PDB file of C-alpha atoms in Angstrom:
ATOM      1  CA  MET H  16     -26.979  17.038   1.267  1.00  0.00           C
ATOM      2  CA  MET H  17     -23.119  17.032   0.799  1.00  0.00           C
ATOM      3  CA  ALA H  18     -21.461  19.807  -1.179  1.00  0.00           C
ATOM      4  CA  THR H  19     -20.636  19.095  -4.666  1.00  0.00           C
ATOM      5  CA  GLY H  20     -18.741  21.162  -7.342  1.00  0.00           C
ATOM      6  CA  VAL H  21     -15.856  23.449  -6.582  1.00  0.00           C
ATOM      7  CA  LEU H  22     -15.249  23.488  -2.675  1.00  0.00           C
ATOM      8  CA  ASN H  23     -13.775  25.833  -0.382  1.00  0.00           C
ATOM      9  CA  PRO H  24     -10.302  24.443   0.470  1.00  0.00           C
ATOM     10  CA  ASN H  25     -10.485  25.864   3.914  1.00  0.00           C
ATOM     11  CA  HIS H  26     -14.130  24.421   4.855  1.00  0.00           C
ATOM     12  CA  PHE H  27     -15.115  20.946   6.297  1.00  0.00           C
ATOM     13  CA  PRO H  28     -15.943  18.964   3.070  1.00  0.00           C
ATOM     14  CA  ALA H  29     -12.454  19.688   1.401  1.00  0.00           C
ATOM     15  CA  GLN H  30     -10.521  19.277   4.706  1.00  0.00           C
ATOM     16  CA  ARG H  31     -12.241  16.073   5.508  1.00  0.00           C
ATOM     17  CA  ALA H  32     -11.315  14.454   2.401  1.00  0.00           C
ATOM     18  CA  ALA H  33      -7.605  15.663   2.640  1.00  0.00           C
ATOM     19  CA  LYS H  34      -7.295  14.255   6.082  1.00  0.00           C
ATOM     20  CA  VAL H  35      -8.438  10.907   4.763  1.00  0.00           C
ATOM     21  CA  VAL H  36      -5.518  11.250   2.087  1.00  0.00           C
ATOM     22  CA  GLN H  37      -3.105  11.890   5.127  1.00  0.00           C
ATOM     23  CA  HIS H  38      -4.168   8.777   6.792  1.00  0.00           C
ATOM     24  CA  TYR H  39      -3.958   6.803   3.488  1.00  0.00           C
ATOM     25  CA  LEU H  40      -0.297   8.061   3.006  1.00  0.00           C
ATOM     26  CA  ASN H  41       0.673   7.057   6.338  1.00  0.00           C
ATOM     27  CA  THR H  42      -0.606   3.418   5.706  1.00  0.00           C
ATOM     28  CA  ARG H  43       1.432   3.677   2.637  1.00  0.00           C
ATOM     29  CA  TYR H  44       4.637   5.433   3.620  1.00  0.00           C
ATOM     30  CA  GLY H  45       4.481   5.757   7.401  1.00  0.00           C
ATOM     31  CA  LEU H  46       7.659   4.750   9.541  1.00  0.00           C
ATOM     32  CA  THR H  47       8.960   5.822  12.939  1.00  0.00           C
ATOM     33  CA  HIS H  48      11.086   8.559  10.925  1.00  0.00           C
ATOM     34  CA  ARG H  49       8.170   9.303   8.245  1.00  0.00           C
ATOM     35  CA  TRP H  50       4.877  10.707   9.520  1.00  0.00           C
ATOM     36  CA  VAL H  51       2.855  12.993   7.627  1.00  0.00           C
ATOM     37  CA  GLU H  52      -0.045  15.643   8.452  1.00  0.00           C
ATOM     38  CA  LEU H  53      -2.053  17.640   6.405  1.00  0.00           C
ATOM     39  CA  HIS H  54      -0.374  20.966   5.591  1.00  0.00           C
ATOM     40  CA  ARG H  55      -2.693  22.724   3.100  1.00  0.00           C
ATOM     41  CA  VAL H  56      -5.579  22.145   0.783  1.00  0.00           C
ATOM     42  CA  HIS H  57      -5.020  23.940  -2.453  1.00  0.00           C
ATOM     43  CA  ASN H  58      -8.195  23.088  -4.315  1.00  0.00           C
ATOM     44  CA  ALA H  59     -10.850  20.341  -4.316  1.00  0.00           C
ATOM     45  CA  THR H  60     -14.076  19.538  -5.874  1.00  0.00           C
ATOM     46  CA  ALA H  61     -16.713  16.853  -5.220  1.00  0.00           C
ATOM     47  CA  GLU H  62     -19.164  14.955  -7.413  1.00  0.00           C
ATOM     48  CA  GLU H  63     -22.074  12.546  -6.871  1.00  0.00           C
ATOM     49  CA  VAL H  64     -21.239   9.188  -8.577  1.00  0.00           C
ATOM     50  CA  GLU H  65     -24.365   7.318  -9.330  1.00  0.00           C
ATOM     51  CA  GLY H  66     -24.581   4.228  -7.328  1.00  0.00           C
ATOM     52  CA  SER H  67     -21.363   4.640  -5.753  1.00  0.00           C
ATOM     53  CA  GLY H  68     -21.124   7.632  -3.340  1.00  0.00           C
ATOM     54  CA  THR H  69     -19.468  10.840  -3.346  1.00  0.00           C
ATOM     55  CA  LYS H  70     -15.910  11.372  -5.029  1.00  0.00           C
ATOM     56  CA  TYR H  71     -13.519  14.150  -3.917  1.00  0.00           C
ATOM     57  CA  HIS H  72     -10.573  15.288  -6.147  1.00  0.00           C
ATOM     58  CA  VAL H  73      -8.034  17.140  -3.962  1.00  0.00           C
ATOM     59  CA  GLU H  74      -4.942  19.027  -4.654  1.00  0.00           C
ATOM     60  CA  LEU H  75      -2.969  19.214  -1.424  1.00  0.00           C
ATOM     61  CA  SER H  76       0.284  19.476   0.396  1.00  0.00           C
ATOM     62  CA  VAL H  77       1.466  17.154   3.359  1.00  0.00           C
ATOM     63  CA  LYS H  78       4.126  17.909   5.804  1.00  0.00           C
ATOM     64  CA  GLU H  79       6.656  15.079   6.758  1.00  0.00           C
ATOM     65  CA  ILE H  80       6.699  16.169  10.433  1.00  0.00           C
ATOM     66  CA  ILE H  81      10.073  14.627  11.399  1.00  0.00           C
ATOM     67  CA  SER H  82      12.267  16.361   8.660  1.00  0.00           C
ATOM     68  CA  ASN H  83       9.758  19.192   8.506  1.00  0.00           C
ATOM     69  CA  THR H  84       9.525  19.006   4.522  1.00  0.00           C
ATOM     70  CA  THR H  85       6.563  19.521   2.507  1.00  0.00           C
ATOM     71  CA  GLU H  86       5.258  17.392  -0.509  1.00  0.00           C
ATOM     72  CA  ARG H  87       2.551  18.299  -3.149  1.00  0.00           C
ATOM     73  CA  CYS H  88       0.119  15.524  -3.810  1.00  0.00           C
ATOM     74  CA  SER H  89      -2.957  14.991  -5.805  1.00  0.00           C
ATOM     75  CA  ALA H  90      -5.695  12.537  -4.767  1.00  0.00           C
ATOM     76  CA  GLU H  91      -9.310  11.016  -5.325  1.00  0.00           C
ATOM     77  CA  VAL H  92     -11.423   9.959  -2.411  1.00  0.00           C
ATOM     78  CA  LEU H  93     -14.588   8.083  -2.792  1.00  0.00           C
ATOM     79  CA  PHE H  94     -16.858   8.022   0.219  1.00  0.00           C
ATOM     80  CA  PRO H  95     -19.081   4.922  -0.597  1.00  0.00           C
ATOM     81  CA  GLY H  96     -22.741   5.487  -0.304  1.00  0.00           C
ATOM     82  CA  GLY H  97     -25.976   3.521  -0.261  1.00  0.00           C
ATOM     83  CA  GLU H  98     -25.609  -0.234  -0.321  1.00  0.00           C
ATOM     84  CA  HIS H  99     -21.780   0.484  -0.612  1.00  0.00           C
ATOM     85  CA  GLN H 100     -21.062   1.815   2.810  1.00  0.00           C
ATOM     86  CA  GLY H 101     -17.575   1.149   4.017  1.00  0.00           C
ATOM     87  CA  PRO H 102     -14.078   2.734   4.266  1.00  0.00           C
ATOM     88  CA  PRO H 103     -13.232   5.454   1.930  1.00  0.00           C
ATOM     89  CA  GLN H 104     -11.400   4.510  -1.416  1.00  0.00           C
ATOM     90  CA  VAL H 105      -8.297   6.445  -1.978  1.00  0.00           C
ATOM     91  CA  GLN H 106      -5.989   6.952  -5.035  1.00  0.00           C
ATOM     92  CA  ALA H 107      -3.111   9.388  -4.560  1.00  0.00           C
ATOM     93  CA  SER H 108      -0.036  10.478  -6.116  1.00  0.00           C
ATOM     94  CA  CYS H 109       2.736  11.465  -3.707  1.00  0.00           C
ATOM     95  CA  GLU H 110       5.963   9.717  -4.677  1.00  0.00           C
ATOM     96  CA  GLY H 111       8.300  12.169  -2.958  1.00  0.00           C
ATOM     97  CA  LEU H 112       7.415  10.646   0.225  1.00  0.00           C
ATOM     98  CA  SER H 113       9.027   7.229  -0.371  1.00  0.00           C
ATOM     99  CA  LYS H 114      12.517   8.962  -0.698  1.00  0.00           C
ATOM    100  CA  LEU H 115      12.821  10.607   2.490  1.00  0.00           C
ATOM    101  CA  ASN H 116      15.051   9.456   5.382  1.00  0.00           C
ATOM    102  CA  THR H 117      16.067   6.225   4.062  1.00  0.00           C
ATOM    103  CA  THR H 118      18.497   5.229   6.666  1.00  0.00           C
ATOM    104  CA  ALA H 119      16.838   5.978   9.890  1.00  0.00           C
ATOM    105  CA  PRO H 120      14.552   2.778  10.128  1.00  0.00           C
ATOM    106  CA  GLU H 121      17.595   0.739  10.240  1.00  0.00           C
ATOM    107  CA  ASP H 122      19.252   2.360  13.180  1.00  0.00           C
ATOM    108  CA  LEU H 123      15.912   2.124  15.104  1.00  0.00           C
ATOM    109  CA  TYR H 124      15.318  -1.326  14.056  1.00  0.00           C
ATOM    110  CA  ARG H 125      18.888  -2.294  15.316  1.00  0.00           C
ATOM    111  CA  GLN H 126      18.416  -0.577  18.492  1.00  0.00           C
ATOM    112  CA  TYR H 127      15.350  -2.409  19.575  1.00  0.00           C
ATOM    113  CA  SER H 128      15.665  -5.839  17.634  1.00  0.00           C
ATOM    114  CA  THR H 129      17.871  -7.582  20.227  1.00  0.00           C
ATOM    115  CA  GLY H 130      14.984  -8.020  22.575  1.00  0.00           C
ATOM    116  CA  GLN H 131      17.153  -7.753  25.635  1.00  0.00           C
ATOM    117  CA  ASN H 132      15.228  -4.676  26.989  1.00  0.00           C
ATOM    118  CA  LEU H 133      11.650  -4.525  25.956  1.00  0.00           C
ATOM    119  CA  VAL H 134      10.408  -0.939  25.759  1.00  0.00           C
ATOM    120  CA  SER H 135       7.477   0.195  27.367  1.00  0.00           C
ATOM    121  CA  ALA H 136       5.895   3.630  28.007  1.00  0.00           C
ATOM    122  CA  HIS H 137       2.474   5.218  28.650  1.00  0.00           C
ATOM    123  CA  ASN H 138       0.854   8.706  28.185  1.00  0.00           C
ATOM    124  CA  LEU H 139       2.697  10.118  25.140  1.00  0.00           C
ATOM    125  CA  PRO H 140       1.988  13.015  25.562  1.00  0.00           C
ATOM    126  CA  ASP H 141       1.887  13.512  29.268  1.00  0.00           C
ATOM    127  CA  SER H 142      -0.583  15.867  30.794  1.00  0.00           C
ATOM    128  CA  TYR H 143       1.897  18.852  30.071  1.00  0.00           C
ATOM    129  CA  GLY H 144       2.287  18.005  26.556  1.00  0.00           C
ATOM    130  CA  HIS H 145       5.766  16.612  26.965  1.00  0.00           C
ATOM    131  CA  ILE H 146       7.116  13.436  25.317  1.00  0.00           C
ATOM    132  CA  ASP H 147      10.637  12.146  26.455  1.00  0.00           C
ATOM    133  CA  PRO H 148      12.844  12.425  23.320  1.00  0.00           C
ATOM    134  CA  ALA H 149      13.741   8.757  23.621  1.00  0.00           C
ATOM    135  CA  MET H 150      10.055   7.949  23.350  1.00  0.00           C
ATOM    136  CA  LYS H 151       9.268  10.038  20.277  1.00  0.00           C
ATOM    137  CA  PRO H 152       9.914   7.211  17.662  1.00  0.00           C
ATOM    138  CA  PHE H 153       7.039   5.185  19.440  1.00  0.00           C
ATOM    139  CA  TRP H 154       4.736   8.371  19.522  1.00  0.00           C
ATOM    140  CA  HIS H 155       5.390   8.511  15.713  1.00  0.00           C
ATOM    141  CA  LEU H 156       4.976   4.692  15.333  1.00  0.00           C
ATOM    142  CA  GLY H 157       1.612   5.144  17.179  1.00  0.00           C
ATOM    143  CA  GLY H 158       0.768   8.033  14.886  1.00  0.00           C
ATOM    144  CA  VAL H 159       1.371   5.978  11.703  1.00  0.00           C
ATOM    145  CA  ALA H 160      -0.522   2.817  13.134  1.00  0.00           C
ATOM    146  CA  SER H 161      -3.417   5.051  14.274  1.00  0.00           C
ATOM    147  CA  SER H 162      -3.941   6.105  10.413  1.00  0.00           C
ATOM    148  CA  PHE H 163      -4.952   2.570   9.546  1.00  0.00           C
ATOM    149  CA  VAL H 164      -7.719   2.786  11.945  1.00  0.00           C
ATOM    150  CA  MET H 165      -8.682   6.264  11.135  1.00  0.00           C
ATOM    151  CA  LEU H 166      -8.650   5.602   7.531  1.00  0.00           C
ATOM    152  CA  LYS H 167     -10.980   2.526   8.060  1.00  0.00           C
ATOM    153  CA  GLU H 168     -13.283   4.594  10.463  1.00  0.00           C
ATOM    154  CA  SER H 169     -13.326   7.712   8.477  1.00  0.00           C
ATOM    155  CA  ASN H 170     -16.900   8.837   6.501  1.00  0.00           C
ATOM    156  CA  GLU H 171     -18.299  12.049   5.519  1.00  0.00           C
ATOM    157  CA  ASN H 172     -19.164  12.946   8.845  1.00  0.00           C
ATOM    158  CA  THR H 173     -15.783  12.337  10.705  1.00  0.00           C
ATOM    159  CA  LEU H 174     -12.415  14.285  11.169  1.00  0.00           C
ATOM    160  CA  TYR H 175     -10.065  12.064  13.109  1.00  0.00           C
ATOM    161  CA  ASN H 176      -6.793  12.941  14.723  1.00  0.00           C
ATOM    162  CA  MET H 177      -4.677  10.764  17.172  1.00  0.00           C
ATOM    163  CA  ALA H 178      -4.870  12.405  20.555  1.00  0.00           C
ATOM    164  CA  GLN H 179      -2.560  10.222  22.669  1.00  0.00           C
ATOM    165  CA  VAL H 180      -0.644   6.920  23.074  1.00  0.00           C
ATOM    166  CA  ALA H 181      -2.161   5.872  26.244  1.00  0.00           C
ATOM    167  CA  ASN H 182       0.104   2.750  26.413  1.00  0.00           C
ATOM    168  CA  VAL H 183       2.908   1.150  24.223  1.00  0.00           C
ATOM    169  CA  THR H 184       4.570  -2.236  25.264  1.00  0.00           C
ATOM    170  CA  GLN H 185       7.097  -4.107  23.056  1.00  0.00           C
ATOM    171  CA  LEU H 186       6.473  -7.821  22.622  1.00  0.00           C
ATOM    172  CA  ALA H 187       8.978 -10.609  21.843  1.00  0.00           C
ATOM    173  CA  SER H 188       9.942 -10.299  18.223  1.00  0.00           C
ATOM    174  CA  GLU H 189       8.590 -12.856  15.607  1.00  0.00           C
ATOM    175  CA  GLY H 190      11.243 -13.587  13.025  1.00  0.00           C
ATOM    176  CA  ASN H 191      12.540 -10.245  11.439  1.00  0.00           C
ATOM    177  CA  GLN H 192       9.338  -8.341  12.783  1.00  0.00           C
ATOM    178  CA  LEU H 193       9.261  -5.972  15.925  1.00  0.00           C
ATOM    179  CA  ARG H 194       5.878  -6.191  17.746  1.00  0.00           C
ATOM    180  CA  PHE H 195       4.081  -3.884  20.039  1.00  0.00           C
ATOM    181  CA  ASN H 196       0.793  -3.640  21.735  1.00  0.00           C
ATOM    182  CA  TYR H 197      -0.598  -0.198  21.521  1.00  0.00           C
ATOM    183  CA  GLU H 198      -3.482   1.617  23.133  1.00  0.00           C
ATOM    184  CA  VAL H 199      -4.365   4.882  21.466  1.00  0.00           C
ATOM    185  CA  LEU H 200      -6.909   7.493  21.962  1.00  0.00           C
ATOM    186  CA  LEU H 201      -8.521   9.159  18.800  1.00  0.00           C
ATOM    187  CA  HIS H 202     -10.382  12.317  18.500  1.00  0.00           C
ATOM    188  CA  ASP H 203     -13.220  12.836  16.262  1.00  0.00           C
ATOM    189  CA  MET H 204     -13.079  16.728  15.831  1.00  0.00           C
ATOM    190  CA  VAL H 205     -16.743  16.671  14.571  1.00  0.00           C
ATOM    191  CA  SER H 206     -18.500  14.829  17.532  1.00  0.00           C
ATOM    192  CA  GLN H 207     -15.639  15.440  20.051  1.00  0.00           C
ATOM    193  CA  GLU H 208     -15.647  11.868  20.869  1.00  0.00           C
ATOM    194  CA  ILE H 209     -12.844  10.274  22.159  1.00  0.00           C
ATOM    195  CA  THR H 210     -12.411   6.442  21.162  1.00  0.00           C
ATOM    196  CA  HIS H 211     -10.042   4.013  22.663  1.00  0.00           C
ATOM    197  CA  TRP H 212      -8.353   1.360  20.455  1.00  0.00           C
ATOM    198  CA  LYS H 213      -6.043  -1.455  21.014  1.00  0.00           C
ATOM    199  CA  LEU H 214      -3.766  -2.296  18.142  1.00  0.00           C
ATOM    200  CA  LEU H 215      -1.049  -5.009  17.509  1.00  0.00           C
ATOM    201  CA  VAL H 216       1.683  -3.388  15.537  1.00  0.00           C
ATOM    202  CA  SER H 217       4.628  -4.715  13.583  1.00  0.00           C
ATOM    203  CA  LEU H 218       7.619  -3.113  12.206  1.00  0.00           C
ATOM    204  CA  SER H 219      10.154  -4.421  10.052  1.00  0.00           C
ATOM    205  CA  PRO H 220      12.831  -3.215   7.389  1.00  0.00           C
ATOM    206  CA  GLU H 221      11.012  -5.208   4.599  1.00  0.00           C
ATOM    207  CA  GLU H 222       7.424  -4.445   5.212  1.00  0.00           C
ATOM    208  CA  GLY H 223       7.526  -1.208   7.137  1.00  0.00           C
ATOM    209  CA  VAL H 224       4.631  -0.790   9.741  1.00  0.00           C
ATOM    210  CA  LYS H 225       1.621  -3.221   9.728  1.00  0.00           C
ATOM    211  CA  VAL H 226      -1.414  -3.306  11.920  1.00  0.00           C
ATOM    212  CA  LEU H 227      -1.973  -6.922  12.512  1.00  0.00           C
ATOM    213  CA  GLN H 228      -4.929  -6.454  14.932  1.00  0.00           C
ATOM    214  CA  MET H 229      -7.227  -3.567  15.966  1.00  0.00           C
ATOM    215  CA  GLU H 230      -9.965  -3.661  18.572  1.00  0.00           C
ATOM    216  CA  LYS H 231     -12.312  -0.899  19.705  1.00  0.00           C
ATOM    217  CA  VAL H 232     -12.344  -0.542  23.603  1.00  0.00           C
ATOM    218  CA  PRO H 233     -16.064   0.048  24.985  1.00  0.00           C
ATOM    219  CA  LYS H 234     -16.594   3.996  25.504  1.00  0.00           C
ATOM    220  CA  CYS H 235     -15.068   5.593  28.238  1.00  0.00           C
ATOM    221  CA  HIS H 236     -17.429   8.069  29.759  1.00  0.00           C
ATOM    222  CA  ASN H 237     -14.563   9.838  31.748  1.00  0.00           C
ATOM    223  CA  CYS H 238     -12.091  10.247  29.053  1.00  0.00           C
ATOM    224  CA  GLY H 239     -11.582  13.928  27.966  1.00  0.00           C
ATOM    225  CA  ALA H 240      -9.297  15.138  25.272  1.00  0.00           C
ATOM    226  CA  PRO H 241      -5.613  14.607  25.998  1.00  0.00           C
ATOM    227  CA  PRO H 242      -2.966  17.095  25.122  1.00  0.00           C
ATOM    228  CA  SER H 243      -1.492  16.673  21.512  1.00  0.00           C
ATOM    229  CA  THR H 244       1.801  17.274  19.827  1.00  0.00           C
ATOM    230  CA  LYS H 245       3.042  16.789  16.501  1.00  0.00           C
ATOM    231  CA  SER H 246       6.792  16.949  17.041  1.00  0.00           C
TER     232      SER H 246
END
């Protein structure tokens, strides 16, 4: 039985719902210069919705990690139950995120849209937790793109973080879209399982970040938890 009523903000049920909100906000507002992580859960409640699942009401703060600013948000998260199994349904109000760092994507887009030197990298971060400063935008983009997967895969028994960008390769642009093949490793903090995903990611000034394709790679029995950084 899942907990209902007033929840301890620091315990798993509230934190799990808040992490889902984090992933949802990244799918809405995320860019190479705008990537949010959960900062704090202020309060949370949960209720069973007959025939639908468990609904969480959460007041939280998220931190935009590039600018190191925090925003207060409120959200509802419904984890479908019974016959309605599927990704969580989220409604969130956090409008300050859309106003942060409005010029940065133009610079990055201009830098990589010529297609003369297609970028590629692997192991972000490396085994020492290091990321070359020039590659940090692609670590950020991988984090935002991973939120599309983590939102889709989340349920009441998971707590996902991106562990590593294993590989990123820029493809030829299509129209005004930069396109990248990503391979990312995701870490479920509950089961301690590392899952490997292949993503086709697009970036454009008009549409922001989109994940056009996602594919789960068969389980790697030798994969450990890579080092992780949020800077």
